[in-house]
Rosetta silent file (secondary structure, phi, psi, omega in degrees, C-alpha in Angstrom):
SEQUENCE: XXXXXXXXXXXXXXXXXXXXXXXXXXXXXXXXXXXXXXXXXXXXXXXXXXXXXXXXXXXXXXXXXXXXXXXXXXXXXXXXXXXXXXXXXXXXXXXXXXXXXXXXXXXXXXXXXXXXXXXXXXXXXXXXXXXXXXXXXXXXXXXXXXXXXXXXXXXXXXXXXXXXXXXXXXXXXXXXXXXXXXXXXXXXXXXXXXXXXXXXXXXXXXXXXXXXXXXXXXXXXXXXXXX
SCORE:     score description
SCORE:     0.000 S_00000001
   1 L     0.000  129.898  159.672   17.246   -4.556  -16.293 S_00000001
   2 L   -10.303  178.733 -176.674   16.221   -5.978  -12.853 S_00000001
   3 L  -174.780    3.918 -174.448   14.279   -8.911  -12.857 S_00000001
   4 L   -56.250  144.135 -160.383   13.254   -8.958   -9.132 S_00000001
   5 L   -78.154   28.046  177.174    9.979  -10.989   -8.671 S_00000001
   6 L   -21.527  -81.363 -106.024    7.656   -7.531   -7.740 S_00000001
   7 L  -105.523  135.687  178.225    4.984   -7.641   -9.689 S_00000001
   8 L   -83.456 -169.640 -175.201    1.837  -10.069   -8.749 S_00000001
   9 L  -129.249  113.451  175.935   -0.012  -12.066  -11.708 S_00000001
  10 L   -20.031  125.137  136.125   -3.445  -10.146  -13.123 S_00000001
  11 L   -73.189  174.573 -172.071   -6.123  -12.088  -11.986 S_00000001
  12 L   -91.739  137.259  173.266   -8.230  -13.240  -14.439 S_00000001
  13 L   -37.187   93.409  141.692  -11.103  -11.049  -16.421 S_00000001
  14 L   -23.641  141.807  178.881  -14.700  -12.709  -16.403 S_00000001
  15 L   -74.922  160.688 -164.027  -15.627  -12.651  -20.144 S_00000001
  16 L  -162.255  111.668 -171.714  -17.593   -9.701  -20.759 S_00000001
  17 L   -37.853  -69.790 -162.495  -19.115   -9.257  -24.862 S_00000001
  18 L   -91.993  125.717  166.079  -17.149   -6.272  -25.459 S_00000001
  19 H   -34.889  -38.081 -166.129  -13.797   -6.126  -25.772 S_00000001
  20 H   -88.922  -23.483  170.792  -12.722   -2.379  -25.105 S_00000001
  21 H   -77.328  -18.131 -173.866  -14.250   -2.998  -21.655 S_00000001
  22 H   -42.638  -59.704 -157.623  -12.043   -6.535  -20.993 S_00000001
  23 H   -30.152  -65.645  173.434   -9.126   -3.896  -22.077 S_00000001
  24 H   -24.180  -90.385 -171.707  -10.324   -1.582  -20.190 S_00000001
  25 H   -35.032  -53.543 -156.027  -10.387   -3.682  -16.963 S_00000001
  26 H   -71.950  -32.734 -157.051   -6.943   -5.243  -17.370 S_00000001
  27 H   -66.134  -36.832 -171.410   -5.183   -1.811  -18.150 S_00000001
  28 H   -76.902  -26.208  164.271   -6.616   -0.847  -14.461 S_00000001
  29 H   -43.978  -51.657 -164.588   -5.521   -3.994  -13.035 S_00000001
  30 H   -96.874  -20.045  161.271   -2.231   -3.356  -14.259 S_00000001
  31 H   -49.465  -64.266 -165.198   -2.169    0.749  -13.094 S_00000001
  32 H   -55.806  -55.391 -123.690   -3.507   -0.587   -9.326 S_00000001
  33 H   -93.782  -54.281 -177.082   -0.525   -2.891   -9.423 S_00000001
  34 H   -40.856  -44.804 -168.960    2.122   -0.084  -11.032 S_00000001
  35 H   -68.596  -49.049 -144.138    0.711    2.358   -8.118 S_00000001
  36 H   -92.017  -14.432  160.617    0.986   -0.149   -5.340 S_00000001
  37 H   -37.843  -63.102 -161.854    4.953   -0.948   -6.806 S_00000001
  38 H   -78.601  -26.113  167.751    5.871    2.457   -6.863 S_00000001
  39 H   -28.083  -66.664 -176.947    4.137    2.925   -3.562 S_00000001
  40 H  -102.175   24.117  161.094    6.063    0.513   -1.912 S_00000001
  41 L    78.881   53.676  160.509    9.528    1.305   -3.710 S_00000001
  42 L  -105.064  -46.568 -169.392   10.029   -2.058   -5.897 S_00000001
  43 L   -69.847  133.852 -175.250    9.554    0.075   -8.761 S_00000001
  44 L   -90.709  125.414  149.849   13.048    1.713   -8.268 S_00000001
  45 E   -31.446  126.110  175.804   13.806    5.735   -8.724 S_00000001
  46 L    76.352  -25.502 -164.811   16.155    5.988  -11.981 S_00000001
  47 L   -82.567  144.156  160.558   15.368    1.981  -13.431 S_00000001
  48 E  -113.618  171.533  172.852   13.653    1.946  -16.574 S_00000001
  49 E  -155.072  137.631 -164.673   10.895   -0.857  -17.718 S_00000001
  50 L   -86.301  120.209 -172.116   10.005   -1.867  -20.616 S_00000001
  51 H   -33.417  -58.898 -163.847    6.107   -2.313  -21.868 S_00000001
  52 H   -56.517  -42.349  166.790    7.316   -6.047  -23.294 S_00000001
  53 H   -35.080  -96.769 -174.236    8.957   -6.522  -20.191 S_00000001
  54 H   -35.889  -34.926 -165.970    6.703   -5.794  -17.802 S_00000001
  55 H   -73.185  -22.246 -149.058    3.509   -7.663  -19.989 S_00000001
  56 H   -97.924  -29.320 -171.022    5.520  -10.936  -19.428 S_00000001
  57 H   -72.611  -34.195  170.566    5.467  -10.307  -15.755 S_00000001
  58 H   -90.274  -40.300  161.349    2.304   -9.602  -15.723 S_00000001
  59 L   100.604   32.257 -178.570    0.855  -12.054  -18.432 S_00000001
  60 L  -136.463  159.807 -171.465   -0.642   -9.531  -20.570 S_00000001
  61 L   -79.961  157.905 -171.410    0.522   -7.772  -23.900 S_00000001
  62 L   -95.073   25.526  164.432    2.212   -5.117  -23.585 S_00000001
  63 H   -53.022  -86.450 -172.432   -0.500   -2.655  -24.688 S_00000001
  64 H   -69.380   -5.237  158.843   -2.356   -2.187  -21.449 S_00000001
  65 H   -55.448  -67.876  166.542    1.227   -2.123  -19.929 S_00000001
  66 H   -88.782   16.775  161.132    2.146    0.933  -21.625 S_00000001
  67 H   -86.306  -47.862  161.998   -1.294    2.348  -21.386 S_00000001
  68 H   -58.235  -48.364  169.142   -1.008    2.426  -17.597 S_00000001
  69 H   -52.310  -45.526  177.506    2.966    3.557  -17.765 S_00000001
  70 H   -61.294  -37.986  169.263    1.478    6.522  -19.587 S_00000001
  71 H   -46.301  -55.397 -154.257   -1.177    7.192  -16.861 S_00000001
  72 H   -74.351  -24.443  132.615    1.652    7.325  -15.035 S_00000001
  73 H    24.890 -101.372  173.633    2.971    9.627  -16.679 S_00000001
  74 H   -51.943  -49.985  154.184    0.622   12.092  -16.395 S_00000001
  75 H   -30.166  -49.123 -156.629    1.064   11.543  -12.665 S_00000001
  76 L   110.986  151.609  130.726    4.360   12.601  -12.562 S_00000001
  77 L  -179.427  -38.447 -178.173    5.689    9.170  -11.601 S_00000001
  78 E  -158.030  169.355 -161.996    7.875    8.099  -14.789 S_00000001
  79 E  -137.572  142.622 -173.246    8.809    9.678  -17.618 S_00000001
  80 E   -85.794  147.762 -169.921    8.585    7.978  -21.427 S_00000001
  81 E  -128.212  105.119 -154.013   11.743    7.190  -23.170 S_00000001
  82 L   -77.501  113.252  175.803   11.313    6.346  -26.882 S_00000001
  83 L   108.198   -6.625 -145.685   12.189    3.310  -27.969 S_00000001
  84 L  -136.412  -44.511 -174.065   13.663    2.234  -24.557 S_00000001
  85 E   138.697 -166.479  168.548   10.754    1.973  -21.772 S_00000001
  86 E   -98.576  131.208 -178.519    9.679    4.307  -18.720 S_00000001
  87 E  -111.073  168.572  174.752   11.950    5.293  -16.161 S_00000001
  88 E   -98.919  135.539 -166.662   10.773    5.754  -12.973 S_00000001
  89 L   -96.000  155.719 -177.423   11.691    9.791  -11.696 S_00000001
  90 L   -64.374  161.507  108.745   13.210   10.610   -8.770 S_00000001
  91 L  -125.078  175.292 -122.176   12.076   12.745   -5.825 S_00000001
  92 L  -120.153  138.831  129.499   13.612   15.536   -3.758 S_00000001
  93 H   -30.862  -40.389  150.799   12.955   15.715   -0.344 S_00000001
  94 H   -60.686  -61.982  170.750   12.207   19.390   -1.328 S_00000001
  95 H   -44.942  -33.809  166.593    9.660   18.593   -3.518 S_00000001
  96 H   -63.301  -41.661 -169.711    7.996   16.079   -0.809 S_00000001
  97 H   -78.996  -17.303  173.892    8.144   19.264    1.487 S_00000001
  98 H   -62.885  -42.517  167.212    6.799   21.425   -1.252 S_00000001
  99 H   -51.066  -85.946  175.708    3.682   18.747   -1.661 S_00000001
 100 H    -9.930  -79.956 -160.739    3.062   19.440    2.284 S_00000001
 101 H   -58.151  -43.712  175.528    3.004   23.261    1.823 S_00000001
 102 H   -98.797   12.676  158.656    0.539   22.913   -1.053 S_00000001
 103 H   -75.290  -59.974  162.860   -1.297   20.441    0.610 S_00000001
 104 H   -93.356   12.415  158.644   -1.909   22.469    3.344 S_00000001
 105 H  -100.838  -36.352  173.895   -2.893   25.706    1.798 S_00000001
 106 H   -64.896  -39.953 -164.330   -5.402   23.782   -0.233 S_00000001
 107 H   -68.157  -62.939  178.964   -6.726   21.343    2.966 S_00000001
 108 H   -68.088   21.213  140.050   -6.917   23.508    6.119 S_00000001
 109 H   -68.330  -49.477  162.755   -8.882   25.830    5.089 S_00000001
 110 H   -92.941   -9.456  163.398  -11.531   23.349    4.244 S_00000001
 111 H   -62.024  -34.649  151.503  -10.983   21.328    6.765 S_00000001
 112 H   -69.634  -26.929 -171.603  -12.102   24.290    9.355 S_00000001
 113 H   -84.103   -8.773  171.236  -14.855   25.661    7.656 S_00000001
 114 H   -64.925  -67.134 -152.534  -16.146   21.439    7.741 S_00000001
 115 H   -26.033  -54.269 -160.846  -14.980   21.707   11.384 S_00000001
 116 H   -83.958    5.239 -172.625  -17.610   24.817   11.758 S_00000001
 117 H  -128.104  -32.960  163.867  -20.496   23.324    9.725 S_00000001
 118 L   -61.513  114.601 -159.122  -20.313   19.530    9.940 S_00000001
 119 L   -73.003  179.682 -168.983  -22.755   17.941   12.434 S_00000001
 120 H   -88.188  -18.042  158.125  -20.877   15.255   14.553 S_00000001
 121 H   -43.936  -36.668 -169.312  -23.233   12.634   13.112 S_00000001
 122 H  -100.279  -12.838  170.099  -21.647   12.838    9.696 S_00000001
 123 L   -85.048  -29.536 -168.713  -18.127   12.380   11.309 S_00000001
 124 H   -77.556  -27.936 -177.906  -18.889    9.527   12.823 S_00000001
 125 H   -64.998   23.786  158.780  -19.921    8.036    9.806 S_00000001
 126 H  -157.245   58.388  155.856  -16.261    7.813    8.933 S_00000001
 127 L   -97.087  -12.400  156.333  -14.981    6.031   11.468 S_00000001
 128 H   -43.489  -42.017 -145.732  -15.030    3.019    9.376 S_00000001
 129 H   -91.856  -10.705  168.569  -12.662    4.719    6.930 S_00000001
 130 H   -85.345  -57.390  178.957  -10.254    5.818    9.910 S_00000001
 131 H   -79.292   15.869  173.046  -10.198    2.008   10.953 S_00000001
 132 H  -103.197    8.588  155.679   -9.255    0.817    7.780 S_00000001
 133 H   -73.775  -30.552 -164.467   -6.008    2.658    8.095 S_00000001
 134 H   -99.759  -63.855 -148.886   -5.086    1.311   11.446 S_00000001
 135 H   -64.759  -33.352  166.160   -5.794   -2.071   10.073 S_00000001
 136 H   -55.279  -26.679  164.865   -3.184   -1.450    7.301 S_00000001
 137 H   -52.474  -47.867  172.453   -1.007    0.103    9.169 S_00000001
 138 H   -70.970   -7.671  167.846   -1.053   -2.612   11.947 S_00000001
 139 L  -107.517   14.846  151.132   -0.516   -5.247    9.103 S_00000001
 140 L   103.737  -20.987 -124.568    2.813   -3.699    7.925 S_00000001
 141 L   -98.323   62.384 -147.155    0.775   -3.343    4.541 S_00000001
 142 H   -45.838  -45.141  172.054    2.482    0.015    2.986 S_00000001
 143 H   -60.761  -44.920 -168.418    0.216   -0.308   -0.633 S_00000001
 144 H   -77.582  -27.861 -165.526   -3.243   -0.762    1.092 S_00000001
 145 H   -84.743   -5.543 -171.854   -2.656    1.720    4.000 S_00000001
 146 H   -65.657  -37.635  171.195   -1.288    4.345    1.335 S_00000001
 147 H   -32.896  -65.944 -159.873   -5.269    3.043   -0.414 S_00000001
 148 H   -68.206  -47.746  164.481   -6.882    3.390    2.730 S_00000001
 149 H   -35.026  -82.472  156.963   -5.557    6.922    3.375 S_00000001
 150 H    -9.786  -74.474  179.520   -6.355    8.170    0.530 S_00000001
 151 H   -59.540  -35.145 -175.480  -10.099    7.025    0.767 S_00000001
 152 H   -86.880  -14.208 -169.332  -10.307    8.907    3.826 S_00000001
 153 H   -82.618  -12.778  176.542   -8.890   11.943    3.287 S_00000001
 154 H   -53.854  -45.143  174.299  -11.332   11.740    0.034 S_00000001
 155 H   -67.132  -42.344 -167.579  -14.212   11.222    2.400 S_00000001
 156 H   -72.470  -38.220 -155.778  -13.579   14.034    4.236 S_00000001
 157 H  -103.691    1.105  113.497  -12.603   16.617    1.840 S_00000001
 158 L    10.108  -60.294 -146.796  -16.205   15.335   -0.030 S_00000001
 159 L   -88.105  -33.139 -145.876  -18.187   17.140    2.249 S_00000001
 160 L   -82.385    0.686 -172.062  -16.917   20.207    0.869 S_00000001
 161 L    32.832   64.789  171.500  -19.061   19.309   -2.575 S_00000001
 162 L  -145.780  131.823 -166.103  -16.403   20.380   -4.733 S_00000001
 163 H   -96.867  -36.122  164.088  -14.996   17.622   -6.954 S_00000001
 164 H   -92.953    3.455  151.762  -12.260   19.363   -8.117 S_00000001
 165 H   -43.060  -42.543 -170.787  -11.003   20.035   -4.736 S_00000001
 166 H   -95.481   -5.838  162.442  -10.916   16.217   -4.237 S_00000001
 167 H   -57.965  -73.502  161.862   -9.593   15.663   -7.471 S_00000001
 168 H   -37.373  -82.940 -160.847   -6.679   18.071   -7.065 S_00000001
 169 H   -61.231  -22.878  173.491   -6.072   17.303   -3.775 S_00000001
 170 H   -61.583  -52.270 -151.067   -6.321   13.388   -4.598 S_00000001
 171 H   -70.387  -46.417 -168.570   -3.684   14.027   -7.420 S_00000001
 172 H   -61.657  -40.668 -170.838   -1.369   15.867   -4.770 S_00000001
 173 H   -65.596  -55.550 -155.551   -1.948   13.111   -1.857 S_00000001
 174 H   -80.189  -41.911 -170.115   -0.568   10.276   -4.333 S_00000001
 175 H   -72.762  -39.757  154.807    2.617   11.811   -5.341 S_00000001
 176 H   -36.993  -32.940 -147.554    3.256   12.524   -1.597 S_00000001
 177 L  -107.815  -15.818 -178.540    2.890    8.991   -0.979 S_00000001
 178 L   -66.480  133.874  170.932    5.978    8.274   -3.833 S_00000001
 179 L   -93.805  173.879 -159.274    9.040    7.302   -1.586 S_00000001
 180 L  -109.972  152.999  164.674   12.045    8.990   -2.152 S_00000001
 181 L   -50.834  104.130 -163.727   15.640    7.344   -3.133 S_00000001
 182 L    90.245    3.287  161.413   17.585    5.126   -0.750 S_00000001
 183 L   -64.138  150.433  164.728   14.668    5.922    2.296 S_00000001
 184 L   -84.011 -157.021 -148.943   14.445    3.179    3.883 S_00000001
 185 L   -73.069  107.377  151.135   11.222    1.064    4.073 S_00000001
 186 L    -3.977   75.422 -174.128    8.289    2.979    5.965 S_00000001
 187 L   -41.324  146.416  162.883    8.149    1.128    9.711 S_00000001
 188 H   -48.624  -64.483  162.691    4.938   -0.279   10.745 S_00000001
 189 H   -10.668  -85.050 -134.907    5.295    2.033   13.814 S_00000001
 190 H   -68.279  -27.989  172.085    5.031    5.070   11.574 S_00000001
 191 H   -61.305  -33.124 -174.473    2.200    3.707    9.982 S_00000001
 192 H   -84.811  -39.649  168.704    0.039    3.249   13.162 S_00000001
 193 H   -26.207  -74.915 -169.426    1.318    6.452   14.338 S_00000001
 194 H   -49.555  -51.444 -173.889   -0.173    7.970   11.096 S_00000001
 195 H   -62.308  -20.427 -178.551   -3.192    6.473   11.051 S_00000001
 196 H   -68.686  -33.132  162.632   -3.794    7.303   14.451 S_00000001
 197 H   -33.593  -31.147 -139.455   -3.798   10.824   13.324 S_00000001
 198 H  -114.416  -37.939 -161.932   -6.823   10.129   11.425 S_00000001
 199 H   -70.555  -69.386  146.615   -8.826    8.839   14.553 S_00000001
 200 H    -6.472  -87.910  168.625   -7.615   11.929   16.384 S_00000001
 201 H   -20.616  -35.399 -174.072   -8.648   14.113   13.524 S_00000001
 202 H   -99.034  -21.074  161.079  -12.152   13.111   13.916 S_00000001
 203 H   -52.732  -54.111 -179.918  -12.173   13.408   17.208 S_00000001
 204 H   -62.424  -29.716 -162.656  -11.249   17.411   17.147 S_00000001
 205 H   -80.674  -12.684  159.199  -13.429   17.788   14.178 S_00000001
 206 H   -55.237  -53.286  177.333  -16.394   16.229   16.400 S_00000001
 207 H   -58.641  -36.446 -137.941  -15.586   19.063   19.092 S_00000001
 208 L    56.125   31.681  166.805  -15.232   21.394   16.439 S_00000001
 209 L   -77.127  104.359 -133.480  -12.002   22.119   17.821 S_00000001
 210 L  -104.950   22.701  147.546  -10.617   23.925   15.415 S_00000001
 211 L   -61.169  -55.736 -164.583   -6.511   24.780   16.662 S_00000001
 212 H   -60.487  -54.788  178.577   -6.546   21.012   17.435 S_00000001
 213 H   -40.657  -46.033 -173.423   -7.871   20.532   13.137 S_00000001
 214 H   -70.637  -36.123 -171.479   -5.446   22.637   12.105 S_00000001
 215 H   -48.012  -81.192 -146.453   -2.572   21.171   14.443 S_00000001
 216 H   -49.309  -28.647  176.757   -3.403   17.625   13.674 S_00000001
 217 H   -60.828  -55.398  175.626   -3.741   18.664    9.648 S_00000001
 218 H   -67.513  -53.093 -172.120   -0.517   19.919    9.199 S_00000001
 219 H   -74.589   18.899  158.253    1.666   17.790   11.081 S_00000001
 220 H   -96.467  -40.020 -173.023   -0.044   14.958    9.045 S_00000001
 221 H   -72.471  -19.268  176.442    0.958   15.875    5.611 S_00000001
 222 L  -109.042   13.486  174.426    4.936   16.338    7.230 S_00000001
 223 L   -70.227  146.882  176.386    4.394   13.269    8.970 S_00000001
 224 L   -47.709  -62.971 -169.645    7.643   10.191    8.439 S_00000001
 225 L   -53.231    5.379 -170.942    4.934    8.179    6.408 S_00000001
 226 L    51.748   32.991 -173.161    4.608   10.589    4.188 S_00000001
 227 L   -95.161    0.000    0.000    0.799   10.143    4.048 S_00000001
């Protein structure tokens, strides 16, 4: 197995009387880390890794290791192997275009009827969450702006006060965000590109222009950054 130097080292847990929450914390500590790996393709398509493995990298038992691999799981992201470790699964360019297509039968829809109901007051209020894409984008930083995306399209699709829309649609945005085998590395470019998209976005949804929502929606989810 690999041995490449990925994986950062947990900070450490403030003591906290109960135990199942320390657990608790490190197993998310060690998910956010797994996520921002596969994010930015160290965890490798087809490699497996091993709970024991992985705890030594991390500097934790190999509990909350495979407690997170299982999360991942769930995701869709790796698949368990008994006895052996998690491999990390593959994906298809068809299936990334398939993500798109059901990305955008769930999204545009509510993103127009927001278009036609949201005052322009409440858009503005997430222009923070639109520049915290272009700064990740403009720092090359492929794990935080995939973060930062997320949270915005989260904010937006909020509004609609349906949780398992943003659930759903949350679940769909991170597997989008998986890179596929042998692409290369996401360009910075493509990142500011994307993110500009989001700046854009709020602009038509200020007008309520709602061709320009629809445009700008779709060609984001088939955008190179896969975001």
């Amino acid at each position: 197995m690999s041995e490449e130097p990925w994986v950062p080292a947990v900070s450490a847990v403030p003591a906290v009387p109960a135990q199942k929450v320390l657990r608790h914390s490190v197993r998310g500590q060690v998910l956010d880390a797994l996520r921002a790996a596969l994010v930015d393709g160290e965890l490798a398509p087809g490699q497996i890794y091993s709970g024991p493995a992985l705890g030594e990298r991390f500097g934790v038992s190999a509990t909350p290791v495979r407690e997170a691999m299982q999360q991942l799981a769930l995701e869709g992201a790796v698949e368990c192997l008994p006895n052996r470790g998690f491999r990390v699964l593959s994906g298809t360019p068809r299936a990334l275009a398939e993500l798109a297509e059901v990305r955008a039968l769930l999204e545009v829809p509510v993103m127009l009827r927001l278009a036609r109901t949201v005052p322009p007051a409440t858009w503005e209020a997430l222009r923070p969450a639109a520049l915290a894409t272009a700064e990740a984008a403009a720092a090359g930083d492929l794990p935080a702006y995939a973060d930062a995306d997320r949270a915005f399209h989260r904010a937006v699709l909020s509004l609609a006060g349906n949780a398992q829309l943003v659930r759903i649609a949350e679940e769909l945005h991170r597997r989008a965000q998986w890179p596929l085998p042998g692409a290369p590395r996401v360009r910075r470019a493509d990142l500011v590109a994307d993110a500009a998209e989001h700046s854009a976005l709020l602009e038509a949804l200020v007008a309520q222009d709602l061709p320009v929502v629809e445009s700008l929606v779709r060609e984001h989810f088939a955008g190179s950054a896969g975001c």
